[in-house]
Amino acid sequence: MSEAPSHGGGCLCGAVRVTITAEPLLARACWCRLCQYLASGNATVNVVFPADAVAITGEVRWRRDVADSGNVMRRGFCPECGTPIFSKSDARPHLLIVRAGALDDPELLAPQTTIWTDAAPSWACIDPELPRFERQPPPIG
């Protein structure tokens, strides 16, 4: 019998910790304008997990935004240090996005696609080897 996976993560100050008991479903680099704000002008790297496999300890503050896609998104961050850790879509509550930089092992899964490339600034470094979507790709799961 194989052991269930266990991945960890958290914020800069350690007030929020994450334990994940599933393998990631996918990872994307996102250049939408909201993600550029979250990443201080760069793309965010987002790793998607089944929401029911993610346990969170510590206080997370959630901000509600409407994404360029029209989806209502909730962005979770540590209220102590401000680290952006999560995103979730009201349209897909069974999925939870964890920022790759918040994972204990940011090598867990490299981006497989780049999305919202039409919103990227002209100086953006976009991996030419990855499939690109100018806007929002079809949803997973």
mmCIF file of N, CA and C in Angstrom:
data_model
loop_
_atom_site.group_PDB
_atom_site.id
_atom_site.type_symbol
_atom_site.label_atom_id
_atom_site.label_comp_id
_atom_site.label_asym_id
_atom_site.label_seq_id
_atom_site.Cartn_x
_atom_site.Cartn_y
_atom_site.Cartn_z
ATOM 1 N N MET A 1 0.850 -1.169 0.000
ATOM 2 C CA MET A 1 0.000 0.000 0.000
ATOM 3 C C MET A 1 0.898 1.235 0.000
ATOM 4 N N SER A 2 0.625 2.179 -0.909
ATOM 5 C CA SER A 2 1.448 3.383 -0.971
ATOM 6 C C SER A 2 0.934 4.421 0.023
ATOM 7 N N GLU A 3 1.870 5.209 0.491
ATOM 8 C CA GLU A 3 1.555 6.252 1.466
ATOM 9 C C GLU A 3 0.973 7.463 0.739
ATOM 10 N N ALA A 4 0.005 8.115 1.371
ATOM 11 C CA ALA A 4 -0.602 9.310 0.781
ATOM 12 C C ALA A 4 0.449 10.419 0.706
ATOM 13 N N PRO A 5 0.403 11.225 -0.362
ATOM 14 C CA PRO A 5 1.364 12.321 -0.463
ATOM 15 C C PRO A 5 1.132 13.344 0.640
ATOM 16 N N SER A 6 2.174 14.042 0.980
ATOM 17 C CA SER A 6 2.049 15.129 1.940
ATOM 18 C C SER A 6 2.986 16.250 1.521
ATOM 19 N N HIS A 7 2.393 17.384 1.248
ATOM 20 C CA HIS A 7 3.152 18.562 0.849
ATOM 21 C C HIS A 7 2.810 19.671 1.838
ATOM 22 N N GLY A 8 3.770 20.534 2.090
ATOM 23 C CA GLY A 8 3.542 21.618 3.027
ATOM 24 C C GLY A 8 3.772 22.965 2.380
ATOM 25 N N GLY A 9 3.407 23.975 3.119
ATOM 26 C CA GLY A 9 3.612 25.336 2.655
ATOM 27 C C GLY A 9 3.221 26.317 3.738
ATOM 28 N N GLY A 10 3.330 27.584 3.410
ATOM 29 C CA GLY A 10 2.953 28.608 4.364
ATOM 30 C C GLY A 10 3.428 29.978 3.935
ATOM 31 N N CYS A 11 3.323 30.895 4.867
ATOM 32 C CA CYS A 11 3.662 32.282 4.594
ATOM 33 C C CYS A 11 5.084 32.597 5.068
ATOM 34 N N LEU A 12 5.522 33.791 4.798
ATOM 35 C CA LEU A 12 6.863 34.248 5.150
ATOM 36 C C LEU A 12 7.129 34.207 6.650
ATOM 37 N N CYS A 13 6.145 34.618 7.458
ATOM 38 C CA CYS A 13 6.364 34.700 8.909
ATOM 39 C C CYS A 13 6.023 33.411 9.647
ATOM 40 N N GLY A 14 5.385 32.452 8.968
ATOM 41 C CA GLY A 14 5.049 31.175 9.585
ATOM 42 C C GLY A 14 3.723 31.150 10.316
ATOM 43 N N ALA A 15 2.969 32.244 10.304
ATOM 44 C CA ALA A 15 1.678 32.289 11.000
ATOM 45 C C ALA A 15 0.622 31.422 10.306
ATOM 46 N N VAL A 16 0.765 31.205 9.007
ATOM 47 C CA VAL A 16 -0.153 30.355 8.248
ATOM 48 C C VAL A 16 0.644 29.166 7.729
ATOM 49 N N ARG A 17 0.117 27.982 7.959
ATOM 50 C CA ARG A 17 0.736 26.756 7.455
ATOM 51 C C ARG A 17 -0.303 25.957 6.685
ATOM 52 N N VAL A 18 0.168 25.210 5.703
ATOM 53 C CA VAL A 18 -0.682 24.430 4.819
ATOM 54 C C VAL A 18 -0.145 23.004 4.761
ATOM 55 N N THR A 19 -1.041 22.031 4.869
ATOM 56 C CA THR A 19 -0.702 20.634 4.639
ATOM 57 C C THR A 19 -1.606 20.127 3.533
ATOM 58 N N ILE A 20 -0.993 19.504 2.518
ATOM 59 C CA ILE A 20 -1.733 19.054 1.338
ATOM 60 C C ILE A 20 -1.524 17.558 1.179
ATOM 61 N N THR A 21 -2.630 16.816 1.101
ATOM 62 C CA THR A 21 -2.556 15.352 1.022
ATOM 63 C C THR A 21 -2.959 14.823 -0.348
ATOM 64 N N ALA A 22 -2.636 15.567 -1.387
ATOM 65 C CA ALA A 22 -2.890 15.136 -2.762
ATOM 66 C C ALA A 22 -1.791 15.696 -3.649
ATOM 67 N N GLU A 23 -1.613 15.059 -4.782
ATOM 68 C CA GLU A 23 -0.677 15.595 -5.761
ATOM 69 C C GLU A 23 -1.343 16.770 -6.485
ATOM 70 N N PRO A 24 -0.552 17.716 -6.976
ATOM 71 C CA PRO A 24 -1.142 18.843 -7.710
ATOM 72 C C PRO A 24 -1.813 18.369 -8.999
ATOM 73 N N LEU A 25 -2.874 19.072 -9.372
ATOM 74 C CA LEU A 25 -3.603 18.760 -10.599
ATOM 75 C C LEU A 25 -2.972 19.433 -11.810
ATOM 76 N N LEU A 26 -2.468 20.638 -11.614
ATOM 77 C CA LEU A 26 -1.792 21.376 -12.675
ATOM 78 C C LEU A 26 -1.145 22.612 -12.091
ATOM 79 N N ALA A 27 -0.283 23.231 -12.877
ATOM 80 C CA ALA A 27 0.341 24.497 -12.491
ATOM 81 C C ALA A 27 0.363 25.405 -13.713
ATOM 82 N N ARG A 28 0.081 26.686 -13.473
ATOM 83 C CA ARG A 28 0.045 27.675 -14.549
ATOM 84 C C ARG A 28 0.747 28.947 -14.106
ATOM 85 N N ALA A 29 1.374 29.612 -15.049
ATOM 86 C CA ALA A 29 1.830 30.987 -14.837
ATOM 87 C C ALA A 29 0.721 31.885 -15.378
ATOM 88 N N CYS A 30 0.293 32.848 -14.585
ATOM 89 C CA CYS A 30 -0.826 33.717 -14.975
ATOM 90 C C CYS A 30 -0.391 35.177 -15.030
ATOM 91 N N TRP A 31 -0.646 35.802 -16.167
ATOM 92 C CA TRP A 31 -0.313 37.205 -16.385
ATOM 93 C C TRP A 31 -1.541 38.113 -16.347
ATOM 94 N N CYS A 32 -2.674 37.652 -15.807
ATOM 95 C CA CYS A 32 -3.826 38.568 -15.732
ATOM 96 C C CYS A 32 -3.432 39.776 -14.880
ATOM 97 N N ARG A 33 -4.127 40.845 -15.043
ATOM 98 C CA ARG A 33 -3.751 42.086 -14.347
ATOM 99 C C ARG A 33 -3.813 41.922 -12.831
ATOM 100 N N LEU A 34 -4.802 41.192 -12.306
ATOM 101 C CA LEU A 34 -4.880 40.989 -10.858
ATOM 102 C C LEU A 34 -3.662 40.221 -10.353
ATOM 103 N N CYS A 35 -3.242 39.201 -11.094
ATOM 104 C CA CYS A 35 -2.056 38.443 -10.670
ATOM 105 C C CYS A 35 -0.802 39.303 -10.720
ATOM 106 N N GLN A 36 -0.730 40.224 -11.671
ATOM 107 C CA GLN A 36 0.420 41.125 -11.709
ATOM 108 C C GLN A 36 0.501 41.973 -10.437
ATOM 109 N N TYR A 37 -0.635 42.390 -9.918
ATOM 110 C CA TYR A 37 -0.633 43.119 -8.643
ATOM 111 C C TYR A 37 -0.121 42.220 -7.522
ATOM 112 N N LEU A 38 -0.604 40.973 -7.490
ATOM 113 C CA LEU A 38 -0.186 40.039 -6.437
ATOM 114 C C LEU A 38 1.304 39.731 -6.496
ATOM 115 N N ALA A 39 1.863 39.698 -7.695
ATOM 116 C CA ALA A 39 3.258 39.309 -7.880
ATOM 117 C C ALA A 39 4.177 40.518 -8.118
ATOM 118 N N SER A 40 3.729 41.693 -7.740
ATOM 119 C CA SER A 40 4.541 42.917 -7.872
ATOM 120 C C SER A 40 5.013 43.153 -9.300
ATOM 121 N N GLY A 41 4.148 42.896 -10.267
ATOM 122 C CA GLY A 41 4.443 43.188 -11.657
ATOM 123 C C GLY A 41 4.778 41.986 -12.503
ATOM 124 N N ASN A 42 4.955 40.850 -11.895
ATOM 125 C CA ASN A 42 5.278 39.639 -12.627
ATOM 126 C C ASN A 42 4.028 38.780 -12.753
ATOM 127 N N ALA A 43 4.182 37.574 -13.290
ATOM 128 C CA ALA A 43 3.091 36.596 -13.302
ATOM 129 C C ALA A 43 3.085 35.870 -11.959
ATOM 130 N N THR A 44 1.938 35.347 -11.574
ATOM 131 C CA THR A 44 1.901 34.430 -10.438
ATOM 132 C C THR A 44 2.084 33.022 -10.988
ATOM 133 N N VAL A 45 2.620 32.142 -10.166
ATOM 134 C CA VAL A 45 2.710 30.735 -10.514
ATOM 135 C C VAL A 45 1.777 30.017 -9.555
ATOM 136 N N ASN A 46 0.753 29.388 -10.118
ATOM 137 C CA ASN A 46 -0.369 28.860 -9.355
ATOM 138 C C ASN A 46 -0.457 27.348 -9.497
ATOM 139 N N VAL A 47 -0.452 26.667 -8.363
ATOM 140 C CA VAL A 47 -0.521 25.216 -8.347
ATOM 141 C C VAL A 47 -1.904 24.840 -7.822
ATOM 142 N N VAL A 48 -2.635 24.024 -8.587
ATOM 143 C CA VAL A 48 -4.024 23.698 -8.280
ATOM 144 C C VAL A 48 -4.101 22.328 -7.600
ATOM 145 N N PHE A 49 -4.859 22.299 -6.495
ATOM 146 C CA PHE A 49 -5.065 21.081 -5.719
ATOM 147 C C PHE A 49 -6.560 20.872 -5.487
ATOM 148 N N PRO A 50 -6.973 19.637 -5.207
ATOM 149 C CA PRO A 50 -8.348 19.440 -4.738
ATOM 150 C C PRO A 50 -8.507 20.160 -3.393
ATOM 151 N N ALA A 51 -9.531 20.967 -3.266
ATOM 152 C CA ALA A 51 -9.711 21.769 -2.052
ATOM 153 C C ALA A 51 -9.817 20.916 -0.801
ATOM 154 N N ASP A 52 -10.440 19.753 -0.901
ATOM 155 C CA ASP A 52 -10.618 18.921 0.281
ATOM 156 C C ASP A 52 -9.335 18.231 0.734
ATOM 157 N N ALA A 53 -8.248 18.395 -0.021
ATOM 158 C CA ALA A 53 -6.955 17.819 0.354
ATOM 159 C C ALA A 53 -6.043 18.846 1.020
ATOM 160 N N VAL A 54 -6.547 20.066 1.211
ATOM 161 C CA VAL A 54 -5.730 21.146 1.768
ATOM 162 C C VAL A 54 -6.235 21.511 3.161
ATOM 163 N N ALA A 55 -5.356 21.376 4.158
ATOM 164 C CA ALA A 55 -5.674 21.782 5.533
ATOM 165 C C ALA A 55 -4.857 23.036 5.847
ATOM 166 N N ILE A 56 -5.529 24.025 6.412
ATOM 167 C CA ILE A 56 -4.901 25.313 6.702
ATOM 168 C C ILE A 56 -4.923 25.555 8.197
ATOM 169 N N THR A 57 -3.790 25.949 8.757
ATOM 170 C CA THR A 57 -3.747 26.389 10.150
ATOM 171 C C THR A 57 -3.293 27.843 10.170
ATOM 172 N N GLY A 58 -3.844 28.603 11.092
ATOM 173 C CA GLY A 58 -3.551 30.023 11.186
ATOM 174 C C GLY A 58 -4.640 30.826 10.501
ATOM 175 N N GLU A 59 -4.628 32.111 10.751
ATOM 176 C CA GLU A 59 -5.644 33.001 10.176
ATOM 177 C C GLU A 59 -5.286 33.368 8.745
ATOM 178 N N VAL A 60 -6.269 33.254 7.861
ATOM 179 C CA VAL A 60 -6.133 33.690 6.475
ATOM 180 C C VAL A 60 -7.176 34.758 6.239
ATOM 181 N N ARG A 61 -6.786 35.865 5.648
ATOM 182 C CA ARG A 61 -7.740 36.898 5.250
ATOM 183 C C ARG A 61 -8.033 36.689 3.772
ATOM 184 N N TRP A 62 -9.297 36.865 3.407
ATOM 185 C CA TRP A 62 -9.731 36.640 2.035
ATOM 186 C C TRP A 62 -10.231 37.944 1.435
ATOM 187 N N ARG A 63 -9.812 38.220 0.220
ATOM 188 C CA ARG A 63 -10.270 39.387 -0.537
ATOM 189 C C ARG A 63 -11.047 38.887 -1.744
ATOM 190 N N ARG A 64 -12.195 39.478 -1.976
ATOM 191 C CA ARG A 64 -13.047 39.102 -3.110
ATOM 192 C C ARG A 64 -12.770 40.052 -4.265
ATOM 193 N N ASP A 65 -12.541 39.478 -5.435
ATOM 194 C CA ASP A 65 -12.330 40.246 -6.656
ATOM 195 C C ASP A 65 -13.075 39.573 -7.792
ATOM 196 N N VAL A 66 -13.375 40.341 -8.826
ATOM 197 C CA VAL A 66 -13.906 39.777 -10.058
ATOM 198 C C VAL A 66 -12.759 39.770 -11.052
ATOM 199 N N ALA A 67 -12.380 38.586 -11.493
ATOM 200 C CA ALA A 67 -11.252 38.426 -12.409
ATOM 201 C C ALA A 67 -11.636 38.897 -13.808
ATOM 202 N N ASP A 68 -10.625 39.082 -14.644
ATOM 203 C CA ASP A 68 -10.859 39.467 -16.037
ATOM 204 C C ASP A 68 -11.756 38.473 -16.756
ATOM 205 N N SER A 69 -11.749 37.221 -16.306
ATOM 206 C CA SER A 69 -12.599 36.180 -16.897
ATOM 207 C C SER A 69 -14.065 36.355 -16.533
ATOM 208 N N GLY A 70 -14.337 37.195 -15.521
ATOM 209 C CA GLY A 70 -15.695 37.357 -15.012
ATOM 210 C C GLY A 70 -15.973 36.487 -13.795
ATOM 211 N N ASN A 71 -15.064 35.578 -13.468
ATOM 212 C CA ASN A 71 -15.226 34.716 -12.294
ATOM 213 C C ASN A 71 -14.990 35.496 -11.012
ATOM 214 N N VAL A 72 -15.781 35.197 -9.994
ATOM 215 C CA VAL A 72 -15.527 35.752 -8.667
ATOM 216 C C VAL A 72 -14.402 34.934 -8.054
ATOM 217 N N MET A 73 -13.336 35.626 -7.695
ATOM 218 C CA MET A 73 -12.161 34.986 -7.109
ATOM 219 C C MET A 73 -11.969 35.497 -5.694
ATOM 220 N N ARG A 74 -11.483 34.620 -4.857
ATOM 221 C CA ARG A 74 -11.134 34.999 -3.491
ATOM 222 C C ARG A 74 -9.642 34.733 -3.328
ATOM 223 N N ARG A 75 -8.934 35.753 -2.890
ATOM 224 C CA ARG A 75 -7.482 35.671 -2.724
ATOM 225 C C ARG A 75 -7.177 35.621 -1.238
ATOM 226 N N GLY A 76 -6.446 34.596 -0.808
ATOM 227 C CA GLY A 76 -6.133 34.421 0.604
ATOM 228 C C GLY A 76 -4.694 34.805 0.898
ATOM 229 N N PHE A 77 -4.512 35.571 1.967
ATOM 230 C CA PHE A 77 -3.185 36.023 2.344
ATOM 231 C C PHE A 77 -3.030 36.030 3.855
ATOM 232 N N CYS A 78 -1.801 36.053 4.314
ATOM 233 C CA CYS A 78 -1.517 36.137 5.746
ATOM 234 C C CYS A 78 -1.711 37.577 6.203
ATOM 235 N N PRO A 79 -2.546 37.816 7.215
ATOM 236 C CA PRO A 79 -2.757 39.181 7.674
ATOM 237 C C PRO A 79 -1.552 39.738 8.440
ATOM 238 N N GLU A 80 -0.650 38.875 8.860
ATOM 239 C CA GLU A 80 0.527 39.327 9.613
ATOM 240 C C GLU A 80 1.631 39.829 8.682
ATOM 241 N N CYS A 81 2.017 39.015 7.698
ATOM 242 C CA CYS A 81 3.139 39.390 6.829
ATOM 243 C C CYS A 81 2.716 39.770 5.409
ATOM 244 N N GLY A 82 1.454 39.492 5.046
ATOM 245 C CA GLY A 82 0.942 39.880 3.735
ATOM 246 C C GLY A 82 1.223 38.908 2.607
ATOM 247 N N THR A 83 1.828 37.774 2.904
ATOM 248 C CA THR A 83 2.148 36.813 1.847
ATOM 249 C C THR A 83 0.880 36.333 1.146
ATOM 250 N N PRO A 84 0.792 36.493 -0.197
ATOM 251 C CA PRO A 84 -0.331 35.906 -0.922
ATOM 252 C C PRO A 84 -0.118 34.395 -1.016
ATOM 253 N N ILE A 85 -1.112 33.625 -0.576
ATOM 254 C CA ILE A 85 -0.949 32.167 -0.502
ATOM 255 C C ILE A 85 -1.936 31.430 -1.392
ATOM 256 N N PHE A 86 -3.190 31.887 -1.436
ATOM 257 C CA PHE A 86 -4.259 31.121 -2.089
ATOM 258 C C PHE A 86 -5.061 31.960 -3.065
ATOM 259 N N SER A 87 -5.740 31.258 -3.959
ATOM 260 C CA SER A 87 -6.855 31.789 -4.738
ATOM 261 C C SER A 87 -7.874 30.673 -4.860
ATOM 262 N N LYS A 88 -9.127 31.064 -4.936
ATOM 263 C CA LYS A 88 -10.183 30.100 -5.215
ATOM 264 C C LYS A 88 -11.290 30.812 -5.971
ATOM 265 N N SER A 89 -11.956 30.052 -6.826
ATOM 266 C CA SER A 89 -13.026 30.580 -7.649
ATOM 267 C C SER A 89 -14.358 30.118 -7.092
ATOM 268 N N ASP A 90 -15.310 31.035 -6.993
ATOM 269 C CA ASP A 90 -16.652 30.649 -6.557
ATOM 270 C C ASP A 90 -17.263 29.634 -7.517
ATOM 271 N N ALA A 91 -16.836 29.675 -8.783
ATOM 272 C CA ALA A 91 -17.383 28.756 -9.790
ATOM 273 C C ALA A 91 -16.826 27.335 -9.652
ATOM 274 N N ARG A 92 -15.673 27.189 -8.979
ATOM 275 C CA ARG A 92 -15.041 25.872 -8.824
ATOM 276 C C ARG A 92 -14.585 25.676 -7.378
ATOM 277 N N PRO A 93 -15.533 25.558 -6.441
ATOM 278 C CA PRO A 93 -15.167 25.453 -5.023
ATOM 279 C C PRO A 93 -14.417 24.175 -4.663
ATOM 280 N N HIS A 94 -14.406 23.197 -5.558
ATOM 281 C CA HIS A 94 -13.701 21.937 -5.295
ATOM 282 C C HIS A 94 -12.198 22.044 -5.564
ATOM 283 N N LEU A 95 -11.738 23.198 -6.046
ATOM 284 C CA LEU A 95 -10.315 23.413 -6.324
ATOM 285 C C LEU A 95 -9.771 24.550 -5.471
ATOM 286 N N LEU A 96 -8.503 24.445 -5.094
ATOM 287 C CA LEU A 96 -7.830 25.515 -4.365
ATOM 288 C C LEU A 96 -6.462 25.732 -4.999
ATOM 289 N N ILE A 97 -6.156 26.978 -5.279
ATOM 290 C CA ILE A 97 -4.865 27.352 -5.852
ATOM 291 C C ILE A 97 -3.932 27.754 -4.718
ATOM 292 N N VAL A 98 -2.733 27.201 -4.748
ATOM 293 C CA VAL A 98 -1.684 27.585 -3.807
ATOM 294 C C VAL A 98 -0.563 28.199 -4.633
ATOM 295 N N ARG A 99 -0.089 29.362 -4.239
ATOM 296 C CA ARG A 99 1.024 29.997 -4.942
ATOM 297 C C ARG A 99 2.267 29.121 -4.797
ATOM 298 N N ALA A 100 2.960 28.894 -5.897
ATOM 299 C CA ALA A 100 4.138 28.028 -5.883
ATOM 300 C C ALA A 100 5.175 28.519 -4.872
ATOM 301 N N GLY A 101 5.311 29.815 -4.725
ATOM 302 C CA GLY A 101 6.279 30.369 -3.783
ATOM 303 C C GLY A 101 5.919 30.136 -2.334
ATOM 304 N N ALA A 102 4.658 29.802 -2.061
ATOM 305 C CA ALA A 102 4.227 29.510 -0.684
ATOM 306 C C ALA A 102 4.417 28.039 -0.334
ATOM 307 N N LEU A 103 4.752 27.214 -1.317
ATOM 308 C CA LEU A 103 4.987 25.797 -1.049
ATOM 309 C C LEU A 103 6.380 25.602 -0.446
ATOM 310 N N ASP A 104 6.505 24.657 0.466
ATOM 311 C CA ASP A 104 7.828 24.345 1.010
ATOM 312 C C ASP A 104 8.767 23.887 -0.100
ATOM 313 N N ASP A 105 8.217 23.219 -1.095
ATOM 314 C CA ASP A 105 8.998 22.761 -2.240
ATOM 315 C C ASP A 105 8.448 23.421 -3.504
ATOM 316 N N PRO A 106 8.978 24.597 -3.885
ATOM 317 C CA PRO A 106 8.459 25.258 -5.080
ATOM 318 C C PRO A 106 8.755 24.498 -6.368
ATOM 319 N N GLU A 107 9.561 23.440 -6.282
ATOM 320 C CA GLU A 107 9.851 22.578 -7.436
ATOM 321 C C GLU A 107 8.784 21.491 -7.622
ATOM 322 N N LEU A 108 7.776 21.470 -6.746
ATOM 323 C CA LEU A 108 6.766 20.408 -6.777
ATOM 324 C C LEU A 108 6.193 20.208 -8.176
ATOM 325 N N LEU A 109 5.821 21.288 -8.841
ATOM 326 C CA LEU A 109 5.301 21.194 -10.206
ATOM 327 C C LEU A 109 5.544 22.528 -10.899
ATOM 328 N N ALA A 110 6.323 22.497 -11.950
ATOM 329 C CA ALA A 110 6.587 23.699 -12.746
ATOM 330 C C ALA A 110 5.352 24.053 -13.566
ATOM 331 N N PRO A 111 5.216 25.316 -13.958
ATOM 332 C CA PRO A 111 4.079 25.685 -14.805
ATOM 333 C C PRO A 111 4.046 24.849 -16.077
ATOM 334 N N GLN A 112 2.837 24.433 -16.429
ATOM 335 C CA GLN A 112 2.621 23.642 -17.644
ATOM 336 C C GLN A 112 2.069 24.485 -18.777
ATOM 337 N N THR A 113 1.500 25.641 -18.438
ATOM 338 C CA THR A 113 0.983 26.589 -19.425
ATOM 339 C C THR A 113 1.176 28.003 -18.881
ATOM 340 N N THR A 114 1.058 28.952 -19.791
ATOM 341 C CA THR A 114 1.050 30.368 -19.415
ATOM 342 C C THR A 114 -0.272 30.938 -19.897
ATOM 343 N N ILE A 115 -0.989 31.616 -18.990
ATOM 344 C CA ILE A 115 -2.314 32.132 -19.341
ATOM 345 C C ILE A 115 -2.349 33.659 -19.220
ATOM 346 N N TRP A 116 -3.332 34.258 -19.882
ATOM 347 C CA TRP A 116 -3.530 35.704 -19.918
ATOM 348 C C TRP A 116 -2.310 36.429 -20.481
ATOM 349 N N THR A 117 -1.712 35.842 -21.523
ATOM 350 C CA THR A 117 -0.525 36.468 -22.110
ATOM 351 C C THR A 117 -0.836 37.805 -22.768
ATOM 352 N N ASP A 118 -2.088 38.034 -23.180
ATOM 353 C CA ASP A 118 -2.408 39.331 -23.794
ATOM 354 C C ASP A 118 -2.399 40.473 -22.780
ATOM 355 N N ALA A 119 -2.402 40.157 -21.492
ATOM 356 C CA ALA A 119 -2.327 41.189 -20.453
ATOM 357 C C ALA A 119 -0.897 41.419 -19.962
ATOM 358 N N ALA A 120 0.032 40.601 -20.412
ATOM 359 C CA ALA A 120 1.425 40.727 -19.973
ATOM 360 C C ALA A 120 2.051 41.991 -20.555
ATOM 361 N N PRO A 121 2.925 42.651 -19.785
ATOM 362 C CA PRO A 121 3.628 43.807 -20.340
ATOM 363 C C PRO A 121 4.613 43.368 -21.430
ATOM 364 N N SER A 122 5.042 44.314 -22.236
ATOM 365 C CA SER A 122 5.923 43.992 -23.365
ATOM 366 C C SER A 122 7.242 43.376 -22.916
ATOM 367 N N TRP A 123 7.684 43.664 -21.703
ATOM 368 C CA TRP A 123 8.968 43.161 -21.207
ATOM 369 C C TRP A 123 8.861 41.799 -20.513
ATOM 370 N N ALA A 124 7.669 41.241 -20.449
ATOM 371 C CA ALA A 124 7.465 39.972 -19.734
ATOM 372 C C ALA A 124 8.309 38.849 -20.331
ATOM 373 N N CYS A 125 8.869 38.040 -19.458
ATOM 374 C CA CYS A 125 9.604 36.842 -19.884
ATOM 375 C C CYS A 125 8.624 35.671 -19.852
ATOM 376 N N ILE A 126 8.209 35.237 -21.011
ATOM 377 C CA ILE A 126 7.250 34.145 -21.138
ATOM 378 C C ILE A 126 7.965 32.972 -21.792
ATOM 379 N N ASP A 127 7.950 31.844 -21.132
ATOM 380 C CA ASP A 127 8.657 30.660 -21.608
ATOM 381 C C ASP A 127 8.099 30.234 -22.965
ATOM 382 N N PRO A 128 8.916 30.275 -24.016
ATOM 383 C CA PRO A 128 8.421 29.901 -25.351
ATOM 384 C C PRO A 128 8.126 28.412 -25.487
ATOM 385 N N GLU A 129 8.598 27.606 -24.544
ATOM 386 C CA GLU A 129 8.366 26.163 -24.592
ATOM 387 C C GLU A 129 6.991 25.765 -24.063
ATOM 388 N N LEU A 130 6.333 26.657 -23.330
ATOM 389 C CA LEU A 130 5.037 26.326 -22.720
ATOM 390 C C LEU A 130 3.882 26.730 -23.624
ATOM 391 N N PRO A 131 2.803 25.946 -23.640
ATOM 392 C CA PRO A 131 1.593 26.380 -24.343
ATOM 393 C C PRO A 131 1.102 27.697 -23.736
ATOM 394 N N ARG A 132 0.570 28.552 -24.598
ATOM 395 C CA ARG A 132 0.098 29.880 -24.166
ATOM 396 C C ARG A 132 -1.381 30.040 -24.470
ATOM 397 N N PHE A 133 -2.031 30.765 -23.580
ATOM 398 C CA PHE A 133 -3.426 31.165 -23.804
ATOM 399 C C PHE A 133 -3.472 32.679 -23.662
ATOM 400 N N GLU A 134 -4.018 33.361 -24.662
ATOM 401 C CA GLU A 134 -4.109 34.810 -24.602
ATOM 402 C C GLU A 134 -5.008 35.282 -23.468
ATOM 403 N N ARG A 135 -6.003 34.456 -23.137
ATOM 404 C CA ARG A 135 -6.947 34.809 -22.077
ATOM 405 C C ARG A 135 -7.149 33.587 -21.185
ATOM 406 N N GLN A 136 -8.349 33.406 -20.689
ATOM 407 C CA GLN A 136 -8.660 32.304 -19.778
ATOM 408 C C GLN A 136 -8.850 30.993 -20.543
ATOM 409 N N PRO A 137 -8.117 29.956 -20.191
ATOM 410 C CA PRO A 137 -8.331 28.660 -20.851
ATOM 411 C C PRO A 137 -9.588 27.988 -20.298
ATOM 412 N N PRO A 138 -10.025 26.925 -20.956
ATOM 413 C CA PRO A 138 -11.178 26.174 -20.396
ATOM 414 C C PRO A 138 -10.864 25.689 -18.989
ATOM 415 N N PRO A 139 -11.860 25.637 -18.112
ATOM 416 C CA PRO A 139 -11.609 25.206 -16.738
ATOM 417 C C PRO A 139 -11.251 23.723 -16.647
ATOM 418 N N ILE A 140 -10.521 23.399 -15.591
ATOM 419 C CA ILE A 140 -10.239 21.986 -15.333
ATOM 420 C C ILE A 140 -11.295 21.467 -14.372
ATOM 421 N N GLY A 141 -11.496 20.172 -14.381
ATOM 422 C CA GLY A 141 -12.385 19.501 -13.427
ATOM 423 C C GLY A 141 -13.614 20.216 -13.171
#
